[in-house]
Coordinates of C-alpha atoms in Angstrom, one line a residue:
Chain A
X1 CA -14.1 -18.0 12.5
X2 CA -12.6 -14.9 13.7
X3 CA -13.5 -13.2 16.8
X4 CA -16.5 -11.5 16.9
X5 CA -18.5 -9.0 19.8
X6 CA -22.1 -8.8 19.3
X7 CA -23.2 -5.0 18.6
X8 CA -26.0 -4.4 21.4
X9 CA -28.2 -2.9 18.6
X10 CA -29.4 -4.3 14.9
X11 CA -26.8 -2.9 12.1
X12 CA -28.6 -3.9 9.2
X13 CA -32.2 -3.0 8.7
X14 CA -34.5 -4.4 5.7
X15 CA -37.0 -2.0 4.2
X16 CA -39.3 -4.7 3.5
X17 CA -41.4 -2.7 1.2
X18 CA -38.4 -2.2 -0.8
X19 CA -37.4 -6.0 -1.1
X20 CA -38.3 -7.4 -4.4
X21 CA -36.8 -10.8 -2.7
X22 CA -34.1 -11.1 -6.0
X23 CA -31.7 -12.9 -3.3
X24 CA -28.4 -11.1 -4.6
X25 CA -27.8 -10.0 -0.8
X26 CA -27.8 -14.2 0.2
X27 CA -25.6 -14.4 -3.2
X28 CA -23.0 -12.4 -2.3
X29 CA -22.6 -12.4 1.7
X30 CA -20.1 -15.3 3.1
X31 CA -21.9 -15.1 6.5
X32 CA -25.2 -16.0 5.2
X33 CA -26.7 -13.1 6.9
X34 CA -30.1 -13.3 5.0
X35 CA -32.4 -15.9 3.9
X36 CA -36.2 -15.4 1.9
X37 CA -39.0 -15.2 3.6
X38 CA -42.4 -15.1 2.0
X39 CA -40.2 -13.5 -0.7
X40 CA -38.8 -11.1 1.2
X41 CA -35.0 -11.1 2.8
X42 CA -34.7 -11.4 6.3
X43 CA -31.7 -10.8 8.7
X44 CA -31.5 -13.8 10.6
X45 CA -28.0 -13.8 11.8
X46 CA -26.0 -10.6 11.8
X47 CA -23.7 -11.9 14.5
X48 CA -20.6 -13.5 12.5
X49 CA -20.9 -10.1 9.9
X50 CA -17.4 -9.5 8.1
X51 CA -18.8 -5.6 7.8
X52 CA -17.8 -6.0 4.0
X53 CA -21.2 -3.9 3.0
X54 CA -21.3 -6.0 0.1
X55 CA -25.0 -6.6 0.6
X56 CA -25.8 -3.1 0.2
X57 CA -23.9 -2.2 -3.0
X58 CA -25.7 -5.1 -4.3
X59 CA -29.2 -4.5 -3.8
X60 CA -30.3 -2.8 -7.1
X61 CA -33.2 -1.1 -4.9
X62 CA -31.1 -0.2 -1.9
X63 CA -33.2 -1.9 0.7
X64 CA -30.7 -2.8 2.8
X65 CA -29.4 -0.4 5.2
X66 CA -26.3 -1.1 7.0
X67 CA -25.0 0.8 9.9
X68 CA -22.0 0.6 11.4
X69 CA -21.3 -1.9 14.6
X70 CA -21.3 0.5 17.6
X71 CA -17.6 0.9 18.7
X72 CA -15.5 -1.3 20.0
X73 CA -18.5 -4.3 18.7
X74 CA -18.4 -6.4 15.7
X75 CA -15.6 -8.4 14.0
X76 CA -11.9 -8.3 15.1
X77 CA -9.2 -9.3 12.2
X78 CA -6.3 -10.4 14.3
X79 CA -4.5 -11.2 11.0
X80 CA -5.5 -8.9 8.4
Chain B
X1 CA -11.5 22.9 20.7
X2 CA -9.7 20.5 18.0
X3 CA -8.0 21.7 15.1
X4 CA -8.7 18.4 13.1
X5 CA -10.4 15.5 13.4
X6 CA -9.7 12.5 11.6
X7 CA -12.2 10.0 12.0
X8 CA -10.9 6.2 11.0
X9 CA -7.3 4.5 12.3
X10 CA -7.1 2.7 9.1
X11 CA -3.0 3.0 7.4
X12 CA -3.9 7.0 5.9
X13 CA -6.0 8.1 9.0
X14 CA -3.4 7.1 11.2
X15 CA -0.7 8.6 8.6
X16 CA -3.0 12.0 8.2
X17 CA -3.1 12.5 12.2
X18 CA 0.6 12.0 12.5
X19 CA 1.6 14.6 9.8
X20 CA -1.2 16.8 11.3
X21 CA 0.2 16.7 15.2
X22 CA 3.9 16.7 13.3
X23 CA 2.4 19.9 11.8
X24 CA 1.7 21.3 15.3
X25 CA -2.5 21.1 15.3
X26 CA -4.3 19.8 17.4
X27 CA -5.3 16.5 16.7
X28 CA -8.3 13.6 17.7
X29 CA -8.0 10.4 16.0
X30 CA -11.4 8.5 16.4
X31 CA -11.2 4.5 15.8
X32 CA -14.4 2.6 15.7
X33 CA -12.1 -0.6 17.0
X34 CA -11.0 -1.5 20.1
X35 CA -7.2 -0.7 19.0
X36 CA -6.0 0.7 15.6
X37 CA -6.1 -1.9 12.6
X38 CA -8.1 -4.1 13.9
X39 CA -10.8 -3.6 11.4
X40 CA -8.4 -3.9 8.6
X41 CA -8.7 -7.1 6.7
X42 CA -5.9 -7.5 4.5
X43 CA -2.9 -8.4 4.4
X44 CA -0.7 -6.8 2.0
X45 CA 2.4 -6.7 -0.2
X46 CA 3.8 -3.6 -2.0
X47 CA 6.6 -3.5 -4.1
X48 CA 9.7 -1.1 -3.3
X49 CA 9.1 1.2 -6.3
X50 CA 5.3 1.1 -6.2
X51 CA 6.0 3.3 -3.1
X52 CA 5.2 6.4 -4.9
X53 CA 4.5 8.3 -2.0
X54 CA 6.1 11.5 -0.9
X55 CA 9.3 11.0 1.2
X56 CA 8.0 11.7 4.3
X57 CA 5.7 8.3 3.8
X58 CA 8.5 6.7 2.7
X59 CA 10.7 7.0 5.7
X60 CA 7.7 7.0 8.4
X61 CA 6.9 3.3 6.0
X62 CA 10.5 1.9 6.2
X63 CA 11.0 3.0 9.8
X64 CA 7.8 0.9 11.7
X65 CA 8.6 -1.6 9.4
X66 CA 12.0 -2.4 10.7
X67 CA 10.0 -2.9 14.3
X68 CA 7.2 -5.6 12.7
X69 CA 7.3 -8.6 11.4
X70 CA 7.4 -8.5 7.7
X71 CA 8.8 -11.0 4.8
X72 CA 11.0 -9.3 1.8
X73 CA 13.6 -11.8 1.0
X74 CA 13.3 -14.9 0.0
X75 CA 10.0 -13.8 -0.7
X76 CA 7.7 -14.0 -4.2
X77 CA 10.9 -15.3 -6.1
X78 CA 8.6 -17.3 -8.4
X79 CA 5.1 -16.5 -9.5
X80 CA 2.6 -19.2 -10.7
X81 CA -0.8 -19.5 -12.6
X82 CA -3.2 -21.9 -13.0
X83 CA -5.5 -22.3 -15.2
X84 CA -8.5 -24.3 -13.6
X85 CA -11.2 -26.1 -15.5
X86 CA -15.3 -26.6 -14.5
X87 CA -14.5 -29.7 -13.1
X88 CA -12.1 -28.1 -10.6
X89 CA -9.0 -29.9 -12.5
X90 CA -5.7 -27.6 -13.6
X91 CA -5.5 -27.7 -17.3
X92 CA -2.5 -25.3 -17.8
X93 CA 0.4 -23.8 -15.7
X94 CA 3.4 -22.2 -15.7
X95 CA 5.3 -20.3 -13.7
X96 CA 8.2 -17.6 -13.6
X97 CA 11.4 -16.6 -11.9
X98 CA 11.7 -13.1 -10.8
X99 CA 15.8 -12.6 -11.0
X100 CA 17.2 -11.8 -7.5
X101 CA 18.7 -8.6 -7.6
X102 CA 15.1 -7.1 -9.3
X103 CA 13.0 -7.9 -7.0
X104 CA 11.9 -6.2 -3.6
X105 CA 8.3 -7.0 -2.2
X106 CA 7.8 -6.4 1.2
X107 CA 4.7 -8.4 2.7
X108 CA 3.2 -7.8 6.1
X109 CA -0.1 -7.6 7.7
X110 CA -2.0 -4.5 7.8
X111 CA -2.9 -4.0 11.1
X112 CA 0.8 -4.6 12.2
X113 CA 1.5 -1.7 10.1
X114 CA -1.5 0.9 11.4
X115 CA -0.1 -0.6 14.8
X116 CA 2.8 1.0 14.1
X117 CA 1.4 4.3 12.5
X118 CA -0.3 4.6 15.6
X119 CA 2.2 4.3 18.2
X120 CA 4.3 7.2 16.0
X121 CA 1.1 9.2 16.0
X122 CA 0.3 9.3 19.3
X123 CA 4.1 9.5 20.3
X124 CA 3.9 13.1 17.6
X125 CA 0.9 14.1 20.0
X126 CA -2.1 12.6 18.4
X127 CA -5.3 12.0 20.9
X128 CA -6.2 8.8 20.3
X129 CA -10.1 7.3 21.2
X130 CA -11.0 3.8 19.9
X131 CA -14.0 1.8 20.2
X132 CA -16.1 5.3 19.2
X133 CA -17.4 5.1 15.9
X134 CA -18.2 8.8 14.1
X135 CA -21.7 8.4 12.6
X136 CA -22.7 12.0 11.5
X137 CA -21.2 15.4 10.7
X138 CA -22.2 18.4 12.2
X139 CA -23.0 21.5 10.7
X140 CA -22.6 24.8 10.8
X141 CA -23.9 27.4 8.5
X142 CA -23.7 24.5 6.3
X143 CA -20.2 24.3 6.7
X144 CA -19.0 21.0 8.6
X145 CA -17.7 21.9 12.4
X146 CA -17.1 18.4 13.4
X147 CA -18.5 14.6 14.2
X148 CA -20.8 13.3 15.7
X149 CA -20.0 10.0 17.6
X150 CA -22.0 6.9 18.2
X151 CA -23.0 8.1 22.3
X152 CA -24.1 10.8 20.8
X153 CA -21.4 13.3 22.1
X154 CA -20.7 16.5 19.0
X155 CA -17.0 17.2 18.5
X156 CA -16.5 20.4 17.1
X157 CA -13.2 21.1 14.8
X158 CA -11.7 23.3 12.1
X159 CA -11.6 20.9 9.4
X160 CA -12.4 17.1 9.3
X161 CA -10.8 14.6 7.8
X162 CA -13.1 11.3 6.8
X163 CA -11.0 8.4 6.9
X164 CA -13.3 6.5 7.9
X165 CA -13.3 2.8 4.8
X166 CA -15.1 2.3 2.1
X167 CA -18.5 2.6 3.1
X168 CA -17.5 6.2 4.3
X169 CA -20.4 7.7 6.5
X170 CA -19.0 10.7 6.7
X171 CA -18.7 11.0 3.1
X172 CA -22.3 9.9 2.4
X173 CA -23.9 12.1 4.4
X174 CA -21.8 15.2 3.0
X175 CA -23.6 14.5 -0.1
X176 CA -19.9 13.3 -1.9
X177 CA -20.3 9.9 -2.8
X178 CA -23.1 9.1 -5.6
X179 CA -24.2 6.2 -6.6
X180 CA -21.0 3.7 -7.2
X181 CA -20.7 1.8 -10.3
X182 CA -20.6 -1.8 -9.4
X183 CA -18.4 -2.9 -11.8
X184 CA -15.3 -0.9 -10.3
X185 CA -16.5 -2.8 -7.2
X186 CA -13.5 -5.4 -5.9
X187 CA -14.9 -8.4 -3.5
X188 CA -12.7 -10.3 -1.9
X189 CA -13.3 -13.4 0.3
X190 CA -10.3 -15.1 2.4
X191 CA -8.9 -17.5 5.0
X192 CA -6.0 -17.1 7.1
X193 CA -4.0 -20.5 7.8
X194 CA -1.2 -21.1 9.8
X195 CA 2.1 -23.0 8.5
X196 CA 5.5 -23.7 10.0
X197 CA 8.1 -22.2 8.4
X198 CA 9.9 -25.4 7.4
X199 CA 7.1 -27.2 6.0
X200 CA 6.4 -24.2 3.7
X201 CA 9.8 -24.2 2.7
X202 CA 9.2 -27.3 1.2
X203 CA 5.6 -26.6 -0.6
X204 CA 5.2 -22.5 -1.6
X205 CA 8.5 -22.1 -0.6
X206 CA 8.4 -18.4 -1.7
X207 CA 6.2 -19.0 -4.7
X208 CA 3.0 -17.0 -5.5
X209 CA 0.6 -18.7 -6.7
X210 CA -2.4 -18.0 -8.9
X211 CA -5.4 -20.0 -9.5
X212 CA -8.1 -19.0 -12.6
X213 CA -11.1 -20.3 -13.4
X214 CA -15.0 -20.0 -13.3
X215 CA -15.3 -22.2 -10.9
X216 CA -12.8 -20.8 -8.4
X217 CA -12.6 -17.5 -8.8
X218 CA -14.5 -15.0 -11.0
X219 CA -11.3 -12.8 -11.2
X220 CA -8.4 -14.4 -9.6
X221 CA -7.2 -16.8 -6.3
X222 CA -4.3 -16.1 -5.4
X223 CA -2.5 -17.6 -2.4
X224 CA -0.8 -15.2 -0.2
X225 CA 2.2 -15.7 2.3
X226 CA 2.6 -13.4 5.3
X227 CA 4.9 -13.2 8.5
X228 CA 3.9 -13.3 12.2
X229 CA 5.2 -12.6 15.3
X230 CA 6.8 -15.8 15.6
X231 CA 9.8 -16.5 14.0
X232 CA 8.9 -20.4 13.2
X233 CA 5.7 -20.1 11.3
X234 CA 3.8 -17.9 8.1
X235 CA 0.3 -17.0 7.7
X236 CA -1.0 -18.1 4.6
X237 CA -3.9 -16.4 3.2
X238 CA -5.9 -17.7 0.4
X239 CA -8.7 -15.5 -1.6
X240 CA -11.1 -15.7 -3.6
X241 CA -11.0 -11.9 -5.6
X242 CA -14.0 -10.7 -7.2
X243 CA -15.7 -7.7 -9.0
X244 CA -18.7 -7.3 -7.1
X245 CA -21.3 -8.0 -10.3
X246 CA -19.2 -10.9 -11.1
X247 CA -20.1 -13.0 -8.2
X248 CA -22.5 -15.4 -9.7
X249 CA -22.5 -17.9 -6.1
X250 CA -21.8 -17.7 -2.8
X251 CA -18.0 -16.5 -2.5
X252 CA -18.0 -19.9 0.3
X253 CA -18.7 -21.9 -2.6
X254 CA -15.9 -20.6 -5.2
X255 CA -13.5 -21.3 -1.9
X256 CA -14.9 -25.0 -1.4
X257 CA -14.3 -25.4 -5.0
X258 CA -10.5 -23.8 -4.9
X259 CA -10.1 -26.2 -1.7
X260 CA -10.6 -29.1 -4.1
X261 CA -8.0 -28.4 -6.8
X262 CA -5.3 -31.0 -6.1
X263 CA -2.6 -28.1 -6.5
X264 CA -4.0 -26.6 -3.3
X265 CA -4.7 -29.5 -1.4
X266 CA -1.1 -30.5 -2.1
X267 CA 0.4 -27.1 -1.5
X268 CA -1.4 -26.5 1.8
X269 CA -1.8 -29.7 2.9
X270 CA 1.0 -29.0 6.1
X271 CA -1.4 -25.9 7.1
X272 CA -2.7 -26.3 10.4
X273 CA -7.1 -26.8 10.2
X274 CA -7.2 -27.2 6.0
X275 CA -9.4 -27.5 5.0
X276 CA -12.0 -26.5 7.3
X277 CA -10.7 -25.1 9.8
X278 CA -9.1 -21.6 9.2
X279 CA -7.5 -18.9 11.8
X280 CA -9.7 -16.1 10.2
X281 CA -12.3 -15.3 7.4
X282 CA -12.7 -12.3 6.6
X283 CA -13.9 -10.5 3.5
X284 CA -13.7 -6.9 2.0
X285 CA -15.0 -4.5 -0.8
X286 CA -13.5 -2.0 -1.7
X287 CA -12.8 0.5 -4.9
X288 CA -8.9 0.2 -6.6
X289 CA -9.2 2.8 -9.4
X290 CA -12.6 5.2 -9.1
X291 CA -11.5 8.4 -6.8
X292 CA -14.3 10.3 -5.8
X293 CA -15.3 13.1 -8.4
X294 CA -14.8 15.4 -5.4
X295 CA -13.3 14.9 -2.1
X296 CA -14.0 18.2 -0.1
X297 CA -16.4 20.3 1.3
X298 CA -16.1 23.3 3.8
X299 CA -14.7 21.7 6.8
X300 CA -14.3 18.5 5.3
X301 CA -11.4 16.4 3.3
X302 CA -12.0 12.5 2.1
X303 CA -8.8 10.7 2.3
X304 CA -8.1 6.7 1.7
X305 CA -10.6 3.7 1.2
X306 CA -13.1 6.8 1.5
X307 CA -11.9 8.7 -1.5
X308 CA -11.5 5.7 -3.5
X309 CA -7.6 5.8 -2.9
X310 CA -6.9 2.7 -1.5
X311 CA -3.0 1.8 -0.6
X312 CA -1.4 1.8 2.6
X313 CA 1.4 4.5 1.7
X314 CA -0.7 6.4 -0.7
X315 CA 0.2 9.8 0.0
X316 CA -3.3 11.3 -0.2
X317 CA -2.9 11.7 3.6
X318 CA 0.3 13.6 3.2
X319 CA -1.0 16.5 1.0
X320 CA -4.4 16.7 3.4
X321 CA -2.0 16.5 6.3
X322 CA -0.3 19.8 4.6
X323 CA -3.9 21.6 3.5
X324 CA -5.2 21.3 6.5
X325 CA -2.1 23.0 8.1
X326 CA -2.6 25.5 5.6
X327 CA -5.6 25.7 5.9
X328 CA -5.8 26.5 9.6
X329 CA -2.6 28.5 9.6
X330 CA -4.7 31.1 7.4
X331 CA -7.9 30.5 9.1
X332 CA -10.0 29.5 5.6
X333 CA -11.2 26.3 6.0
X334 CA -14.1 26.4 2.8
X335 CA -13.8 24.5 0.0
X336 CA -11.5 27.3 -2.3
X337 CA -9.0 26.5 0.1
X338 CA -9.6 22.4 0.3
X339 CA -9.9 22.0 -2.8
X340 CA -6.3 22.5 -3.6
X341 CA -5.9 18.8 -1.7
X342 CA -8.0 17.3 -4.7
X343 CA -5.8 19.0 -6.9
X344 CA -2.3 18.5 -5.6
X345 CA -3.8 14.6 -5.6
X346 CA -4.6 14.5 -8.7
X347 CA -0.9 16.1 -10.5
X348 CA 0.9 13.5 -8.6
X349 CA 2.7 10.2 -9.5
X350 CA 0.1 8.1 -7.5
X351 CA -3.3 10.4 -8.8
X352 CA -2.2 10.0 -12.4
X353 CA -1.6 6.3 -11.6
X354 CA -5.2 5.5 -10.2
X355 CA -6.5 7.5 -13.8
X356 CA -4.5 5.5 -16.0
X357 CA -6.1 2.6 -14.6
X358 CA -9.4 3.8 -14.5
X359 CA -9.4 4.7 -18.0
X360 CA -8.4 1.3 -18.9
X361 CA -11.0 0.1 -16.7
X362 CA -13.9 2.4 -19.4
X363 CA -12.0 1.7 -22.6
X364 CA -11.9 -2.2 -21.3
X365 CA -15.3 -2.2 -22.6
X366 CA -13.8 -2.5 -26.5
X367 CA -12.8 -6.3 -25.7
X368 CA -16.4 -6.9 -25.0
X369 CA -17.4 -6.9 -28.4
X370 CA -18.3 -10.6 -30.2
X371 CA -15.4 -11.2 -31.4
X372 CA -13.1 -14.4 -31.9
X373 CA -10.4 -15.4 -29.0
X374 CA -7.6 -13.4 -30.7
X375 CA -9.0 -10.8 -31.9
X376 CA -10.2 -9.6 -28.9
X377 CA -7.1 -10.3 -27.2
X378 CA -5.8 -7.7 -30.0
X379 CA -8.0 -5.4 -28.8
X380 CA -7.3 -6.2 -24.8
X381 CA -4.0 -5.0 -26.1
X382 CA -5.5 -1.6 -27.9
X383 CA -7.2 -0.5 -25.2
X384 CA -4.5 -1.7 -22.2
X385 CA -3.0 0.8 -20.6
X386 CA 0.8 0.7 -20.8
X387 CA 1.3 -1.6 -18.2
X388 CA 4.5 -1.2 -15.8
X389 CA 5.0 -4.2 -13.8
X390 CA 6.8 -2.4 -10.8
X391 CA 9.5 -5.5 -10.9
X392 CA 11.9 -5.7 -13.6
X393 CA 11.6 -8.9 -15.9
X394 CA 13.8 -10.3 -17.7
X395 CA 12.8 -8.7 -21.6
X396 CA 12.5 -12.2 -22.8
X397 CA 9.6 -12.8 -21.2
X398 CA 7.8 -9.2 -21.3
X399 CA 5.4 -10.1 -24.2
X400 CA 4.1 -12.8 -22.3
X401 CA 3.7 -11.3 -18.9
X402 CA 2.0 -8.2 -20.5
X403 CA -0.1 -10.3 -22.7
X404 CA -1.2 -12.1 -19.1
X405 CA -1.7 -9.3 -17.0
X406 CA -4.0 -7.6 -19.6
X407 CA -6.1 -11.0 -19.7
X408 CA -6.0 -11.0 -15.9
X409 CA -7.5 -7.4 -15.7
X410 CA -10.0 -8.1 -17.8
X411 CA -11.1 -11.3 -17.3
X412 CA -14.4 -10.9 -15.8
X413 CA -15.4 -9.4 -19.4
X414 CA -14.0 -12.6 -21.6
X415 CA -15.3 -14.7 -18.9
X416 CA -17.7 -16.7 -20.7
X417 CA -14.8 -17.5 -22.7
X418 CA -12.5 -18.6 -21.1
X419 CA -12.1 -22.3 -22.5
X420 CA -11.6 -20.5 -26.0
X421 CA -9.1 -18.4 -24.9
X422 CA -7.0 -21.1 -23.1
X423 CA -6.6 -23.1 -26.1
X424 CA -5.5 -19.9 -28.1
X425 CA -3.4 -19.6 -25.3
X426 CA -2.0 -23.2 -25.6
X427 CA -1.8 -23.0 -29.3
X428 CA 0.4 -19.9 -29.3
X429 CA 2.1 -20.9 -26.3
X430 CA 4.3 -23.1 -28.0
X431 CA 4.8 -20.6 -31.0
X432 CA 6.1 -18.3 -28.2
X433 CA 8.2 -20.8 -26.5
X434 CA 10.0 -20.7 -29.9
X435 CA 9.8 -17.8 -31.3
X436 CA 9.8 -15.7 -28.4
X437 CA 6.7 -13.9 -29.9
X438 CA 3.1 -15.0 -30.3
X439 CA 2.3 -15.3 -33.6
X440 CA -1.2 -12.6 -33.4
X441 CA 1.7 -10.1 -32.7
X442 CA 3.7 -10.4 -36.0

């Protein structure tokens, strides 16, 4: 619900040997960024992301890698 | 060939760059944004005395603020908290006037403020790039000489400053940020909603208020008012607050639940799109009392959201500002020289502030034991740290606002509790009401 420019690359990658599938990353993120496949997280919408990084202080086997939104991409917080 | 770097236009990077070109260096301000502030998600309110910063942040601070919109007076007269049971229903309330002449809370949003910082920096002769966002350092006889930005184009400079939000790049890959404990993690989920001024005159009408409970918020909600650039209507702001191990379901689905309590629906029921259709979401982590254990290398200072030192007019950015002067005025940019920010940090008001809090934070860990309701609140009181509530209140209600505060910071740990704690609450409420004392205390 804010404005948002999509990043022309991927931000946040998945080691999916890493991924134990415990689901705290679809816990904690408002976006619903992830979702389980097979047991495994997936991204399957990065476009919306509040770049909080909550999902990767959360994932006990750091599996998630985020990196930043190129610049001058990603959210925009007209009122923050 | 820069002096300094400062990589992140949040409120201290901005600051840091405009003491630094004040200074006379040579200055690049790098802002991953399209403009400055705009990844800055909160909105903010600081008290007049909690402005602990050196004067020079104080006056740059109350000079942009007289140009953007911001709410002092008749703002947070009365605070409120409500106690909110599973079933989404307030149990217990009560609320408090702050007396008139004590009070001075400014409110504003944040990226009106770095705005502002901006302008004054680039008006001091700061270079300002936006939409480049820094990704690595580069190195030189394992010394940092500068950035290296998302196109790939190096940036070499005397000393760097990281300013560059919690998740900190910069800092990671100069080795200074270990692994962060979780539990001095804060989450915080919001949405921005648009009021008219007179409508809110009749329902918050200058009141904060404060909604607890496991099913709304696993620390606190509180429901923020904030000005805008037009004169006829407030932003209002609720959020759901959170330490990051805390968050046991979706933050959406503590802010569906906080949308049912009748209190909200009757307090924001003139908002324009509640419930479902808010101005903004946004959401945040960030770090309020763990500083990093070191925040230098050669070539390299950690200032802000980076270093752990959150607040807009924290005046970590002042003393880096005045190192880094130093620093190149004598050509010695390694870390004996740097580290004399960390330590000029750490003597003043703010830095013995932020360890006074985070020592509560460890000796927290005493109200954890399996105890009964009142004990434990006995011991919440053994191992707070002298709280200072940077208002005055009147003394006759001091016991109780210490009392709350100290349940408030440590609620996630009596969590499961809660219900048991309320009624001890209740009980002894009433015992207070006369006595002005709670009976545990005598």
């Amino acid at each position: 619900m804010a404005e948002y420019i999509v990043p022309p690359d991927e931000f946040i990658a998945i080691n999916q040997e890493k991924c134990t599938g415990c689901g705290r990353c679809i816990e904690v993120c408002a976006n619903r960024t992830f979702k389980l496949v097979n047991d495994k997280a997936l991204v399957i919408k990065s476009e919306g992301c509040y770049e909080c990084f909550a999902c990767s202080l959360v994932c006990p086997l750091e599996a998630i890698q985020f990196k930043i939104p190129k610049g001058g991409t990603g959210i925009i917080y007209h009122y923050g | 060939m820069y002096d300094v770097i400062v990589a992140g236009a949040g409120p201290q990077g901005t600051l840091a760059s405009f003491f630094c070109a004040q200074k006379g260096l040579k200055t690049l301000l790098l802002e991953r944004g399209r403009v400055p502030g705009e990844k800055c998600t909160q909105a903010m309110e600081i008290g007049e005395r909690r402005r602990t910063g050196e004067p020079p942040v104080t006056e740059l601070f109350n000079e942009v603020i007289k140009e953007i919109p911001h709410l002092s007076s008749p703002f947070s007269q009365r605070f409120a908290k409500h106690y909110v049971d599973e079933n989404n229903e307030v149990i217990y309330s009560y609320s408090f006037k702050v007396p008139q002449r004590q009070r001075k809370l400014y409110s504003f949003n944040i990226s009106d403020l770095v705005k502002g910082f901006a302008d004054k920096a680039v008006e001091a002769g700061v270079e300002l790039r936006t939409s480049t966002a820094t990704v690595d350092l580069l190195w030189k006889n394992q010394k940092v000489s500068g950035i290296i930005t998302d196109r790939g184009e190096e940036i070499p400079a005397h000393i760097t400053i990281a300013a560059d939000g919690f998740i900190s790049t910069l800092a990671r890959k100069a080795g200074l940020v270990n692994q962060r404990s979780l539990n001095e993690v804060v989450y915080g989920y919001s949405e921005t909603f648009v009021m008219q001024k007179k409508e809110w005159e009749n329902t918050l009408d200058g009141t904060r208020h404060t909604f607890l409970g496991p099913t709304v918020a696993p620390r606190s909600s509180p429901i923020v008012t904030h000005p805008s650039w037009n004169e006829d209507t407030y932003y209002i702001q609720i959020c759901v607050l959170s330490l990051l191990p805390q968050l046991r379901h979706n933050p959406k689905w503590y802010m569906e639940n906080l949308k049912r309590v009748k209190t909200v629906k009757t307090l924001l029921k003139p908002a324009q799109g509640f419930p479902d259709k808010p101005l903004q979401t946004s959401a945040t982590t960030f770090t309020p009392t763990r500083p990093l254990k070191k925040m230098y290398t050669d070539g390299l200072l950690v200032i802000g959201d980076a270093a752990g030192i959150p607040g807009v007019t924290a005046p970590a950015s002042f003393y880096a500002a005045e190192l880094t002067a130093m620093a190149i005025k004598t050509g010695d940019c390694t870390e004996t020289m740097l580290k004399n920010y960390q330590k000029r940090f750490e003597e003043s008001r703010h830095g013995k502030l932020i360890r006074r809090k985070a020592i509560a934070g460890r000796v927290a860990g005493r109200a954890r034991m399996d105890l009964p309701a009142d004990k434990k609140v006995r011991n919440m009181y053994l191992s707070g740290y002298n709280f200072k509530p940077f208002i005055r209140y009147p003394r006759s209600c001091e016991a109780a606002i210490k009392l709350l505060s100290w349940y408030h910071a440590y609620r996630p740990i009596i969590h499961e509790q809660t219900s048991e704690f309320l009624e001890w609450l209740k009980k002894n409420w009433e015992s207070y009401e006369k006595n002005r004392t709670f009976t545990t205390e005598q």
